[in-house]
PDB file of C-alpha atoms in Angstrom:
ATOM      1  CA  UNK L 212     131.503  56.743 129.366  1.00  0.00           C
ATOM      2  CA  UNK L 213     129.147  59.258 127.736  1.00  0.00           C
ATOM      3  CA  UNK L 214     126.747  58.075 125.077  1.00  0.00           C
ATOM      4  CA  UNK L 215     127.025  59.567 121.591  1.00  0.00           C
ATOM      5  CA  UNK L 216     124.512  62.229 120.688  1.00  0.00           C
ATOM      6  CA  UNK L 217     121.531  60.846 118.776  1.00  0.00           C
ATOM      7  CA  UNK L 218     121.657  61.409 115.053  1.00  0.00           C
ATOM      8  CA  UNK L 219     119.220  63.842 113.518  1.00  0.00           C
ATOM      9  CA  UNK L 220     116.277  62.330 111.689  1.00  0.00           C
ATOM     10  CA  UNK L 221     115.678  63.150 108.037  1.00  0.00           C
ATOM     11  CA  UNK L 222     112.930  65.731 108.775  1.00  0.00           C
ATOM     12  CA  UNK L 223     115.127  67.345 111.437  1.00  0.00           C
ATOM     13  CA  UNK L 224     118.049  67.544 109.019  1.00  0.00           C
ATOM     14  CA  UNK L 225     115.811  69.103 106.364  1.00  0.00           C
ATOM     15  CA  UNK L 226     114.426  71.604 108.878  1.00  0.00           C
ATOM     16  CA  UNK L 227     117.910  72.516 110.106  1.00  0.00           C
ATOM     17  CA  UNK L 228     119.207  72.953 106.558  1.00  0.00           C
ATOM     18  CA  UNK L 229     116.215  75.099 105.606  1.00  0.00           C
ATOM     19  CA  UNK L 230     116.737  77.271 108.687  1.00  0.00           C
ATOM     20  CA  UNK L 231     120.393  77.799 107.816  1.00  0.00           C
ATOM     21  CA  UNK L 232     119.580  78.646 104.199  1.00  0.00           C
ATOM     22  CA  UNK L 233     116.883  81.105 105.276  1.00  0.00           C
ATOM     23  CA  UNK L 234     119.197  82.838 107.735  1.00  0.00           C
ATOM     24  CA  UNK L 235     122.396  82.908 105.692  1.00  0.00           C
ATOM     25  CA  UNK L 236     121.223  82.215 102.135  1.00  0.00           C
ATOM     26  CA  UNK L 237     121.076  85.883 101.052  1.00  0.00           C
ATOM     27  CA  UNK L 238     124.568  86.540 102.421  1.00  0.00           C
ATOM     28  CA  UNK L 239     125.916  83.425 100.716  1.00  0.00           C
ATOM     29  CA  UNK L 240     124.301  84.582  97.477  1.00  0.00           C
ATOM     30  CA  UNK L 241     125.910  88.017  97.802  1.00  0.00           C
ATOM     31  CA  UNK L 242     129.335  86.498  98.378  1.00  0.00           C
ATOM     32  CA  UNK L 243     128.832  84.136  95.450  1.00  0.00           C
ATOM     33  CA  UNK L 244     127.990  86.850  92.922  1.00  0.00           C
ATOM     34  CA  UNK L 245     130.854  89.034  94.195  1.00  0.00           C
ATOM     35  CA  UNK L 246     133.319  86.170  93.798  1.00  0.00           C
ATOM     36  CA  UNK L 247     131.958  85.377  90.333  1.00  0.00           C
ATOM     37  CA  UNK L 248     132.447  88.905  88.999  1.00  0.00           C
ATOM     38  CA  UNK L 249     135.756  89.286  90.818  1.00  0.00           C
ATOM     39  CA  UNK L 250     137.056  86.217  88.983  1.00  0.00           C
ATOM     40  CA  UNK L 251     135.664  87.308  85.611  1.00  0.00           C
ATOM     41  CA  UNK L 252     136.710  90.976  85.801  1.00  0.00           C
ATOM     42  CA  UNK L 253     139.097  91.438  88.711  1.00  0.00           C
ATOM     43  CA  UNK L 254     140.866  94.523  87.379  1.00  0.00           C
ATOM     44  CA  UNK L 255     137.743  96.700  87.184  1.00  0.00           C
ATOM     45  CA  UNK L 256     135.325  95.037  89.617  1.00  0.00           C
ATOM     46  CA  UNK L 257     137.555  94.734  92.688  1.00  0.00           C
ATOM     47  CA  UNK L 258     138.309  98.302  93.697  1.00  0.00           C
ATOM     48  CA  UNK L 259     137.301 100.775  96.350  1.00  0.00           C
ATOM     49  CA  UNK L 260     135.839 103.140  93.770  1.00  0.00           C
ATOM     50  CA  UNK L 261     133.667 100.400  92.294  1.00  0.00           C
ATOM     51  CA  UNK L 262     132.475  99.407  95.763  1.00  0.00           C
ATOM     52  CA  UNK L 263     131.363 102.999  96.306  1.00  0.00           C
ATOM     53  CA  UNK L 264     129.569 102.972  92.955  1.00  0.00           C
ATOM     54  CA  UNK L 265     127.739  99.762  93.907  1.00  0.00           C
ATOM     55  CA  UNK L 266     126.658 101.298  97.212  1.00  0.00           C
ATOM     56  CA  UNK L 267     125.545 104.436  95.364  1.00  0.00           C
ATOM     57  CA  UNK L 268     123.447 102.301  93.016  1.00  0.00           C
ATOM     58  CA  UNK L 269     121.976 100.458  96.004  1.00  0.00           C
ATOM     59  CA  UNK L 270     120.837 103.547  97.905  1.00  0.00           C
ATOM     60  CA  UNK L 271     117.582 104.280  96.039  1.00  0.00           C
ATOM     61  CA  UNK L 272     116.487 100.636  95.916  1.00  0.00           C
ATOM     62  CA  UNK L 273     117.595 100.063  99.513  1.00  0.00           C
ATOM     63  CA  UNK L 274     115.686 103.021 100.980  1.00  0.00           C
ATOM     64  CA  UNK L 275     112.488 102.198  99.077  1.00  0.00           C
ATOM     65  CA  UNK L 276     112.894  98.518  99.985  1.00  0.00           C
ATOM     66  CA  UNK L 277     112.769  99.406 103.693  1.00  0.00           C
ATOM     67  CA  UNK L 278     109.168 100.523 103.242  1.00  0.00           C
ATOM     68  CA  UNK L 279     108.429  97.524 101.027  1.00  0.00           C
ATOM     69  CA  UNK L 280     109.744  95.271 103.796  1.00  0.00           C
ATOM     70  CA  UNK L 281     107.069  96.603 106.149  1.00  0.00           C
ATOM     71  CA  UNK L 282     104.384  96.177 103.501  1.00  0.00           C
ATOM     72  CA  UNK L 283     105.353  92.596 102.629  1.00  0.00           C
ATOM     73  CA  UNK L 284     105.773  91.496 106.251  1.00  0.00           C
ATOM     74  CA  UNK L 285     102.222  92.761 106.863  1.00  0.00           C
ATOM     75  CA  UNK L 286     101.009  90.540 104.019  1.00  0.00           C
ATOM     76  CA  UNK L 287     100.646  93.274 101.394  1.00  0.00           C
ATOM     77  CA  UNK L 288     102.330  94.319  98.174  1.00  0.00           C
ATOM     78  CA  UNK L 289     102.917  97.678  96.504  1.00  0.00           C
ATOM     79  CA  UNK L 290     103.476  97.821  92.753  1.00  0.00           C
ATOM     80  CA  UNK L 291     103.318 101.620  92.657  1.00  0.00           C
ATOM     81  CA  UNK L 292     106.641 102.483  94.337  1.00  0.00           C
ATOM     82  CA  UNK L 293     108.428 103.131  91.030  1.00  0.00           C
ATOM     83  CA  UNK L 294     105.734 105.618  90.008  1.00  0.00           C
ATOM     84  CA  UNK L 295     105.802 107.174  93.489  1.00  0.00           C
ATOM     85  CA  UNK L 296     109.548 107.733  93.144  1.00  0.00           C
ATOM     86  CA  UNK L 297     109.052 109.399  89.742  1.00  0.00           C
ATOM     87  CA  UNK L 298     106.260 111.600  91.107  1.00  0.00           C
ATOM     88  CA  UNK L 299     108.404 112.496  94.112  1.00  0.00           C
ATOM     89  CA  UNK L 300     111.293 113.689  91.939  1.00  0.00           C
ATOM     90  CA  UNK L 301     108.899 115.876  89.935  1.00  0.00           C
ATOM     91  CA  UNK L 302     107.354 117.396  93.078  1.00  0.00           C
ATOM     92  CA  UNK L 303     110.794 118.204  94.491  1.00  0.00           C
ATOM     93  CA  UNK L 304     111.940 119.799  91.225  1.00  0.00           C
ATOM     94  CA  UNK L 305     108.765 121.901  90.909  1.00  0.00           C
ATOM     95  CA  UNK L 306     109.003 123.146  94.492  1.00  0.00           C
ATOM     96  CA  UNK L 307     112.647 124.159  94.071  1.00  0.00           C
ATOM     97  CA  UNK L 308     111.754 125.949  90.827  1.00  0.00           C
ATOM     98  CA  UNK L 309     109.144 127.943  92.756  1.00  0.00           C
ATOM     99  CA  UNK L 310     111.762 129.100  95.264  1.00  0.00           C
ATOM    100  CA  UNK L 311     111.023 126.669  98.086  1.00  0.00           C
ATOM    101  CA  UNK L 312     114.057 125.766 100.194  1.00  0.00           C
ATOM    102  CA  UNK L 313     115.674 122.419  99.312  1.00  0.00           C
ATOM    103  CA  UNK L 314     114.835 120.935 102.722  1.00  0.00           C
ATOM    104  CA  UNK L 315     111.159 121.843 102.474  1.00  0.00           C
ATOM    105  CA  UNK L 316     111.101 120.670  98.857  1.00  0.00           C
ATOM    106  CA  UNK L 317     112.452 117.294  99.968  1.00  0.00           C
ATOM    107  CA  UNK L 318     109.824 117.145 102.728  1.00  0.00           C
ATOM    108  CA  UNK L 319     107.210 118.011 100.121  1.00  0.00           C
ATOM    109  CA  UNK L 320     108.318 115.117  97.950  1.00  0.00           C
ATOM    110  CA  UNK L 321     108.281 112.693 100.885  1.00  0.00           C
ATOM    111  CA  UNK L 322     104.898 114.024 102.016  1.00  0.00           C
ATOM    112  CA  UNK L 323     103.380 113.623  98.562  1.00  0.00           C
ATOM    113  CA  UNK L 324     104.722 110.066  98.414  1.00  0.00           C
ATOM    114  CA  UNK L 325     103.297 109.275 101.859  1.00  0.00           C
ATOM    115  CA  UNK L 326      99.878 110.575 100.745  1.00  0.00           C
ATOM    116  CA  UNK L 327     100.035 108.286  97.699  1.00  0.00           C
ATOM    117  CA  UNK L 328     100.833 105.330  99.925  1.00  0.00           C
ATOM    118  CA  UNK L 329      98.068 106.339 102.307  1.00  0.00           C
ATOM    119  CA  UNK L 330      95.563 106.484  99.441  1.00  0.00           C
ATOM    120  CA  UNK L 331      96.438 102.899  98.518  1.00  0.00           C
ATOM    121  CA  UNK L 332      96.101 101.937 102.169  1.00  0.00           C
ATOM    122  CA  UNK L 333      92.636 103.522 102.432  1.00  0.00           C
ATOM    123  CA  UNK L 334      91.398 101.715  99.314  1.00  0.00           C
ATOM    124  CA  UNK L 335      92.740  98.414 100.642  1.00  0.00           C
ATOM    125  CA  UNK L 336      91.472  98.719 104.225  1.00  0.00           C
ATOM    126  CA  UNK L 337      88.175 100.575 103.725  1.00  0.00           C
ATOM    127  CA  UNK L 338      86.958  99.071 100.454  1.00  0.00           C
ATOM    128  CA  UNK L 339      88.533  95.632 101.062  1.00  0.00           C
ATOM    129  CA  UNK L 340      90.211  95.682  97.667  1.00  0.00           C
ATOM    130  CA  UNK L 341      93.140  93.439  96.804  1.00  0.00           C
ATOM    131  CA  UNK L 342      96.550  95.144  97.310  1.00  0.00           C
ATOM    132  CA  UNK L 343      97.780  93.820  93.965  1.00  0.00           C
ATOM    133  CA  UNK L 344      94.868  95.366  92.059  1.00  0.00           C
ATOM    134  CA  UNK L 345      94.907  98.672  93.960  1.00  0.00           C
ATOM    135  CA  UNK L 346      98.633  99.280  93.650  1.00  0.00           C
ATOM    136  CA  UNK L 347      98.665  98.156  90.017  1.00  0.00           C
ATOM    137  CA  UNK L 348      96.062 100.833  89.285  1.00  0.00           C
ATOM    138  CA  UNK L 349      97.993 103.372  91.352  1.00  0.00           C
ATOM    139  CA  UNK L 350     101.140 102.551  89.404  1.00  0.00           C
ATOM    140  CA  UNK L 351      99.558 103.778  86.189  1.00  0.00           C
ATOM    141  CA  UNK L 352      97.661 106.678  87.745  1.00  0.00           C
ATOM    142  CA  UNK L 353     100.675 108.098  89.584  1.00  0.00           C
ATOM    143  CA  UNK L 354     102.913 107.728  86.549  1.00  0.00           C
ATOM    144  CA  UNK L 355     100.370 109.705  84.563  1.00  0.00           C
ATOM    145  CA  UNK L 356     100.159 112.320  87.323  1.00  0.00           C
ATOM    146  CA  UNK L 357     103.943 112.699  87.283  1.00  0.00           C
ATOM    147  CA  UNK L 358     103.945 113.221  83.517  1.00  0.00           C
ATOM    148  CA  UNK L 359     101.113 115.716  83.757  1.00  0.00           C
ATOM    149  CA  UNK L 360     102.786 117.776  86.490  1.00  0.00           C
ATOM    150  CA  UNK L 361     106.069 117.825  84.585  1.00  0.00           C
ATOM    151  CA  UNK L 362     104.509 118.560  81.200  1.00  0.00           C
ATOM    152  CA  UNK L 363     105.965 115.246  80.013  1.00  0.00           C
ATOM    153  CA  UNK L 364     109.460 116.730  80.221  1.00  0.00           C
ATOM    154  CA  UNK L 365     112.291 116.386  82.756  1.00  0.00           C
ATOM    155  CA  UNK L 366     112.664 119.340  85.101  1.00  0.00           C
ATOM    156  CA  UNK L 367     116.143 120.549  86.027  1.00  0.00           C
ATOM    157  CA  UNK L 368     116.043 123.332  88.639  1.00  0.00           C
ATOM    158  CA  UNK L 369     119.044 125.259  89.919  1.00  0.00           C
ATOM    159  CA  UNK L 370     121.595 123.135  91.752  1.00  0.00           C
ATOM    160  CA  UNK L 371     121.259 122.892  95.550  1.00  0.00           C
ATOM    161  CA  UNK L 372     122.822 120.844  98.327  1.00  0.00           C
ATOM    162  CA  UNK L 373     120.320 118.078  97.545  1.00  0.00           C
ATOM    163  CA  UNK L 374     122.343 117.328  94.422  1.00  0.00           C
ATOM    164  CA  UNK L 375     125.321 116.422  96.611  1.00  0.00           C
ATOM    165  CA  UNK L 376     123.536 113.559  98.395  1.00  0.00           C
ATOM    166  CA  UNK L 377     124.530 111.021  95.747  1.00  0.00           C
ATOM    167  CA  UNK L 378     127.948 112.364  94.805  1.00  0.00           C
ATOM    168  CA  UNK L 379     130.862 110.049  95.434  1.00  0.00           C
ATOM    169  CA  UNK L 380     133.411 111.295  97.945  1.00  0.00           C
ATOM    170  CA  UNK L 381     137.106 111.583  97.402  1.00  0.00           C
ATOM    171  CA  UNK L 382     139.125 108.378  97.123  1.00  0.00           C
ATOM    172  CA  UNK L 383     136.039 106.179  96.935  1.00  0.00           C
ATOM    173  CA  UNK L 384     134.156 107.776  99.812  1.00  0.00           C
ATOM    174  CA  UNK L 385     130.521 106.793 100.169  1.00  0.00           C
ATOM    175  CA  UNK L 386     127.783 109.282  99.202  1.00  0.00           C
ATOM    176  CA  UNK L 387     125.683 110.830 101.963  1.00  0.00           C
ATOM    177  CA  UNK L 388     122.651 109.017 100.573  1.00  0.00           C
ATOM    178  CA  UNK L 389     124.200 105.659 101.459  1.00  0.00           C
ATOM    179  CA  UNK L 390     124.646 106.711 105.083  1.00  0.00           C
ATOM    180  CA  UNK L 391     121.066 107.938 105.061  1.00  0.00           C
ATOM    181  CA  UNK L 392     119.930 104.502 103.864  1.00  0.00           C
ATOM    182  CA  UNK L 393     121.895 102.758 106.608  1.00  0.00           C
ATOM    183  CA  UNK L 394     120.583 105.130 109.284  1.00  0.00           C
ATOM    184  CA  UNK L 395     116.951 104.550 108.321  1.00  0.00           C
ATOM    185  CA  UNK L 396     117.635 100.805 108.115  1.00  0.00           C
ATOM    186  CA  UNK L 397     118.713 100.815 111.765  1.00  0.00           C
ATOM    187  CA  UNK L 398     115.565 102.708 112.765  1.00  0.00           C
ATOM    188  CA  UNK L 399     113.261 100.311 110.894  1.00  0.00           C
ATOM    189  CA  UNK L 400     115.059  97.261 112.308  1.00  0.00           C
ATOM    190  CA  UNK L 401     114.714  98.595 115.864  1.00  0.00           C
ATOM    191  CA  UNK L 402     111.054  99.422 115.287  1.00  0.00           C
ATOM    192  CA  UNK L 403     110.302  95.915 114.008  1.00  0.00           C
ATOM    193  CA  UNK L 404     112.132  94.234 116.860  1.00  0.00           C
ATOM    194  CA  UNK L 405     111.358  96.337 119.922  1.00  0.00           C
ATOM    195  CA  UNK L 406     108.088  98.216 119.384  1.00  0.00           C
ATOM    196  CA  UNK L 407     104.437  97.242 119.626  1.00  0.00           C
ATOM    197  CA  UNK L 408     103.966  98.427 116.051  1.00  0.00           C
ATOM    198  CA  UNK L 409     106.633  95.976 114.878  1.00  0.00           C
ATOM    199  CA  UNK L 410     104.950  93.092 116.688  1.00  0.00           C
ATOM    200  CA  UNK L 411     101.613  94.085 115.188  1.00  0.00           C
ATOM    201  CA  UNK L 412     103.082  94.146 111.661  1.00  0.00           C
ATOM    202  CA  UNK L 413     104.346  90.565 112.032  1.00  0.00           C
ATOM    203  CA  UNK L 414     101.081  89.474 113.643  1.00  0.00           C
ATOM    204  CA  UNK L 415      98.931  90.882 110.835  1.00  0.00           C
ATOM    205  CA  UNK L 416     101.128  89.276 108.191  1.00  0.00           C
ATOM    206  CA  UNK L 417     101.282  85.904 109.959  1.00  0.00           C
ATOM    207  CA  UNK L 418      97.547  85.492 110.567  1.00  0.00           C
ATOM    208  CA  UNK L 419      95.227  88.447 110.155  1.00  0.00           C
ATOM    209  CA  UNK L 420      92.228  86.727 111.759  1.00  0.00           C
ATOM    210  CA  UNK L 421      94.180  85.684 114.838  1.00  0.00           C
ATOM    211  CA  UNK L 422      95.682  89.157 115.132  1.00  0.00           C
ATOM    212  CA  UNK L 423      92.199  90.679 114.996  1.00  0.00           C
ATOM    213  CA  UNK L 424      90.941  88.314 117.706  1.00  0.00           C
ATOM    214  CA  UNK L 425      93.928  89.294 119.860  1.00  0.00           C
ATOM    215  CA  UNK L 426      92.942  92.949 119.683  1.00  0.00           C
ATOM    216  CA  UNK L 427      95.422  94.123 117.062  1.00  0.00           C
ATOM    217  CA  UNK L 428      94.007  97.118 115.121  1.00  0.00           C
ATOM    218  CA  UNK L 429      94.512  95.417 111.763  1.00  0.00           C
ATOM    219  CA  UNK L 430      93.155  98.201 109.524  1.00  0.00           C
ATOM    220  CA  UNK L 431      95.183 100.851 111.320  1.00  0.00           C
ATOM    221  CA  UNK L 432      98.364  98.780 111.046  1.00  0.00           C
ATOM    222  CA  UNK L 433      97.828  98.172 107.327  1.00  0.00           C
ATOM    223  CA  UNK L 434      97.117 101.845 106.674  1.00  0.00           C
ATOM    224  CA  UNK L 435     100.221 102.945 108.576  1.00  0.00           C
ATOM    225  CA  UNK L 436     102.340 100.362 106.754  1.00  0.00           C
ATOM    226  CA  UNK L 437     101.282 101.713 103.355  1.00  0.00           C
ATOM    227  CA  UNK L 438     101.843 105.309 104.480  1.00  0.00           C
ATOM    228  CA  UNK L 439     105.352 104.383 105.633  1.00  0.00           C
ATOM    229  CA  UNK L 440     105.926 102.447 102.419  1.00  0.00           C
ATOM    230  CA  UNK L 441     105.039 105.566 100.449  1.00  0.00           C
ATOM    231  CA  UNK L 442     107.209 107.761 102.690  1.00  0.00           C
ATOM    232  CA  UNK L 443     110.253 105.543 102.174  1.00  0.00           C
ATOM    233  CA  UNK L 444     109.586 105.605  98.429  1.00  0.00           C
ATOM    234  CA  UNK L 445     109.584 109.394  98.832  1.00  0.00           C
ATOM    235  CA  UNK L 446     112.986 109.219 100.494  1.00  0.00           C
ATOM    236  CA  UNK L 447     114.084 107.127  97.528  1.00  0.00           C
ATOM    237  CA  UNK L 448     112.750 109.919  95.319  1.00  0.00           C
ATOM    238  CA  UNK L 449     114.967 112.418  97.157  1.00  0.00           C
ATOM    239  CA  UNK L 450     118.009 110.284  96.372  1.00  0.00           C
ATOM    240  CA  UNK L 451     116.856 109.693  92.802  1.00  0.00           C
ATOM    241  CA  UNK L 452     116.411 113.437  92.352  1.00  0.00           C
ATOM    242  CA  UNK L 453     119.964 113.948  93.636  1.00  0.00           C
ATOM    243  CA  UNK L 454     121.283 111.246  91.289  1.00  0.00           C
ATOM    244  CA  UNK L 455     119.493 112.690  88.243  1.00  0.00           C
ATOM    245  CA  UNK L 456     119.996 116.326  89.377  1.00  0.00           C
ATOM    246  CA  UNK L 457     116.352 116.896  88.492  1.00  0.00           C
ATOM    247  CA  UNK L 458     112.835 115.534  88.334  1.00  0.00           C
ATOM    248  CA  UNK L 459     111.986 112.988  85.645  1.00  0.00           C
ATOM    249  CA  UNK L 460     108.452 111.554  85.242  1.00  0.00           C
ATOM    250  CA  UNK L 461     109.826 108.597  83.264  1.00  0.00           C
ATOM    251  CA  UNK L 462     112.416 107.502  85.830  1.00  0.00           C
ATOM    252  CA  UNK L 463     112.196 104.342  87.948  1.00  0.00           C
ATOM    253  CA  UNK L 464     110.128 102.426  85.382  1.00  0.00           C
ATOM    254  CA  UNK L 465     110.143  98.791  86.527  1.00  0.00           C
ATOM    255  CA  UNK L 466     112.099  99.652  89.664  1.00  0.00           C
ATOM    256  CA  UNK L 467     109.277  98.259  91.814  1.00  0.00           C
ATOM    257  CA  UNK L 468     110.189  94.776  90.618  1.00  0.00           C
ATOM    258  CA  UNK L 469     113.798  95.206  91.739  1.00  0.00           C
ATOM    259  CA  UNK L 470     112.613  96.543  95.097  1.00  0.00           C
ATOM    260  CA  UNK L 471     110.224  93.642  95.663  1.00  0.00           C
ATOM    261  CA  UNK L 472     112.881  91.176  94.522  1.00  0.00           C
ATOM    262  CA  UNK L 473     115.392  92.661  96.968  1.00  0.00           C
ATOM    263  CA  UNK L 474     112.965  92.123  99.858  1.00  0.00           C
ATOM    264  CA  UNK L 475     112.096  88.549  98.827  1.00  0.00           C
ATOM    265  CA  UNK L 476     115.716  87.598  98.122  1.00  0.00           C
ATOM    266  CA  UNK L 477     116.490  88.896 101.615  1.00  0.00           C
ATOM    267  CA  UNK L 478     114.216  86.288 103.180  1.00  0.00           C
ATOM    268  CA  UNK L 479     110.800  87.929 103.307  1.00  0.00           C
ATOM    269  CA  UNK L 480     107.754  85.887 102.358  1.00  0.00           C
ATOM    270  CA  UNK L 481     105.168  87.166  99.892  1.00  0.00           C
ATOM    271  CA  UNK L 482     102.605  85.436 102.104  1.00  0.00           C
ATOM    272  CA  UNK L 483     103.512  87.818 104.934  1.00  0.00           C
ATOM    273  CA  UNK L 484     104.765  87.393 108.495  1.00  0.00           C
ATOM    274  CA  UNK L 485     108.445  87.010 107.654  1.00  0.00           C
ATOM    275  CA  UNK L 486     111.284  89.369 106.736  1.00  0.00           C
ATOM    276  CA  UNK L 487     114.279  91.281 108.071  1.00  0.00           C
ATOM    277  CA  UNK L 488     115.876  94.627 107.330  1.00  0.00           C
ATOM    278  CA  UNK L 489     119.336  93.077 107.108  1.00  0.00           C
ATOM    279  CA  UNK L 490     118.127  90.564 104.550  1.00  0.00           C
ATOM    280  CA  UNK L 491     116.490  93.334 102.530  1.00  0.00           C
ATOM    281  CA  UNK L 492     119.722  95.328 102.344  1.00  0.00           C
ATOM    282  CA  UNK L 493     121.637  92.217 101.306  1.00  0.00           C
ATOM    283  CA  UNK L 494     119.012  91.548  98.624  1.00  0.00           C
ATOM    284  CA  UNK L 495     119.340  95.125  97.353  1.00  0.00           C
ATOM    285  CA  UNK L 496     123.106  94.722  97.239  1.00  0.00           C
ATOM    286  CA  UNK L 497     122.766  91.529  95.213  1.00  0.00           C
ATOM    287  CA  UNK L 498     120.668  93.347  92.615  1.00  0.00           C
ATOM    288  CA  UNK L 499     123.216  96.188  92.409  1.00  0.00           C
ATOM    289  CA  UNK L 500     126.232  93.860  92.245  1.00  0.00           C
ATOM    290  CA  UNK L 501     124.670  91.892  89.394  1.00  0.00           C
ATOM    291  CA  UNK L 502     123.875  95.077  87.441  1.00  0.00           C
ATOM    292  CA  UNK L 503     127.355  96.480  88.080  1.00  0.00           C
ATOM    293  CA  UNK L 504     129.078  93.199  87.228  1.00  0.00           C
ATOM    294  CA  UNK L 505     127.178  92.840  83.967  1.00  0.00           C
ATOM    295  CA  UNK L 506     128.242  96.363  83.022  1.00  0.00           C
ATOM    296  CA  UNK L 507     131.869  95.586  83.836  1.00  0.00           C
ATOM    297  CA  UNK L 508     131.653  92.520  81.610  1.00  0.00           C
ATOM    298  CA  UNK L 509     130.360  94.698  78.779  1.00  0.00           C
ATOM    299  CA  UNK L 510     127.096  92.783  78.483  1.00  0.00           C
ATOM    300  CA  UNK L 511     124.313  94.393  76.486  1.00  0.00           C
ATOM    301  CA  UNK L 512     121.357  95.923  78.288  1.00  0.00           C
ATOM    302  CA  UNK L 513     119.016  93.183  77.084  1.00  0.00           C
ATOM    303  CA  UNK L 514     121.278  90.570  78.670  1.00  0.00           C
ATOM    304  CA  UNK L 515     121.189  92.469  81.963  1.00  0.00           C
ATOM    305  CA  UNK L 516     117.401  92.544  81.787  1.00  0.00           C
ATOM    306  CA  UNK L 517     117.274  88.780  81.247  1.00  0.00           C
ATOM    307  CA  UNK L 518     119.597  88.237  84.221  1.00  0.00           C
ATOM    308  CA  UNK L 519     117.520  90.565  86.408  1.00  0.00           C
ATOM    309  CA  UNK L 520     114.334  88.797  85.358  1.00  0.00           C
ATOM    310  CA  UNK L 521     115.914  85.454  86.195  1.00  0.00           C
ATOM    311  CA  UNK L 522     116.830  86.741  89.662  1.00  0.00           C
ATOM    312  CA  UNK L 523     113.245  87.886  90.249  1.00  0.00           C
ATOM    313  CA  UNK L 524     111.901  84.477  89.196  1.00  0.00           C
ATOM    314  CA  UNK L 525     114.457  82.792  91.462  1.00  0.00           C
ATOM    315  CA  UNK L 526     113.357  85.029  94.342  1.00  0.00           C
ATOM    316  CA  UNK L 527     109.706  84.061  93.888  1.00  0.00           C
ATOM    317  CA  UNK L 528     110.668  80.388  93.594  1.00  0.00           C
ATOM    318  CA  UNK L 529     112.738  80.663  96.776  1.00  0.00           C
ATOM    319  CA  UNK L 530     109.750  82.158  98.586  1.00  0.00           C
ATOM    320  CA  UNK L 531     107.557  79.310  97.318  1.00  0.00           C
ATOM    321  CA  UNK L 532     110.023  76.707  98.591  1.00  0.00           C
ATOM    322  CA  UNK L 533     110.191  78.407 101.997  1.00  0.00           C
ATOM    323  CA  UNK L 534     106.401  78.556 102.330  1.00  0.00           C
ATOM    324  CA  UNK L 535     106.028  74.946 101.209  1.00  0.00           C
ATOM    325  CA  UNK L 536     108.578  73.858 103.789  1.00  0.00           C
ATOM    326  CA  UNK L 537     106.799  75.849 106.516  1.00  0.00           C
ATOM    327  CA  UNK L 538     103.472  74.260 105.544  1.00  0.00           C
ATOM    328  CA  UNK L 539     105.020  70.780 105.660  1.00  0.00           C
ATOM    329  CA  UNK L 540     106.420  71.369 109.163  1.00  0.00           C
ATOM    330  CA  UNK L 541     103.062  72.593 110.447  1.00  0.00           C
TER     331      UNK L 541
END
């Protein structure tokens, strides 16, 4: 007669529960908010067209959040991504106005964004400045640069195929920008899981000193992470340009908070060393579903802002609980 399996101790139960919540918590949260709005406003919320709209609204945040995922896993933060997106839309619009092909204009916007990210990376790695302080300063400087380049006015060049990237397809078809987001998400996930660079990113975020002693080029990894973070913000700028049909130096104000919240809600730790691409996309979807659901309920904009702020606070609190649990286990 076989003996019954030993019961889990209280610490083991807590550890198991925390592991389950970390792995599936974001997905459970997404399902919960979808069910909530489906119950409250079934006739307008539950439809194929509305699903496409939610995915359209997720694309810009989702693409930029891929770069933020790399930055946060490496133990950094970037508060300038909203300003980078605004600057990117202006650069794209100006290049198209000057007769540059749409593809090269998009590359120009992404390149300018990558340079901005690289500048933050240089200040952080070479001058040993705090990422929070550097990127906070860059947030204001780049926003001002965007306004200066645009003459403090939106720029609407002639329509090109770039404008079609965020257009909804027939019968609720997804925009091309959504497929672009998903394609880049696969590439980032593969890079994090199967490449030396991915292992180095996790190592730097987990314990920078240990990574340095193990031969990891910490400064190079950090610099590359910020360049990639800027480049993905530039890709977000391409989609934002398509959505707005022009360049706007005042767009994406406060969007960096939604992007950071999406990454943290998805399971990443602000202390570094933890995060997944899948979780980030789920976090971005949660932010979009909440915004869409509040609109369907006819809630005022100030109510939506309170709800979004509450989600951001909850995300930070969730990260704190995860880090406290990890510290207790160690």
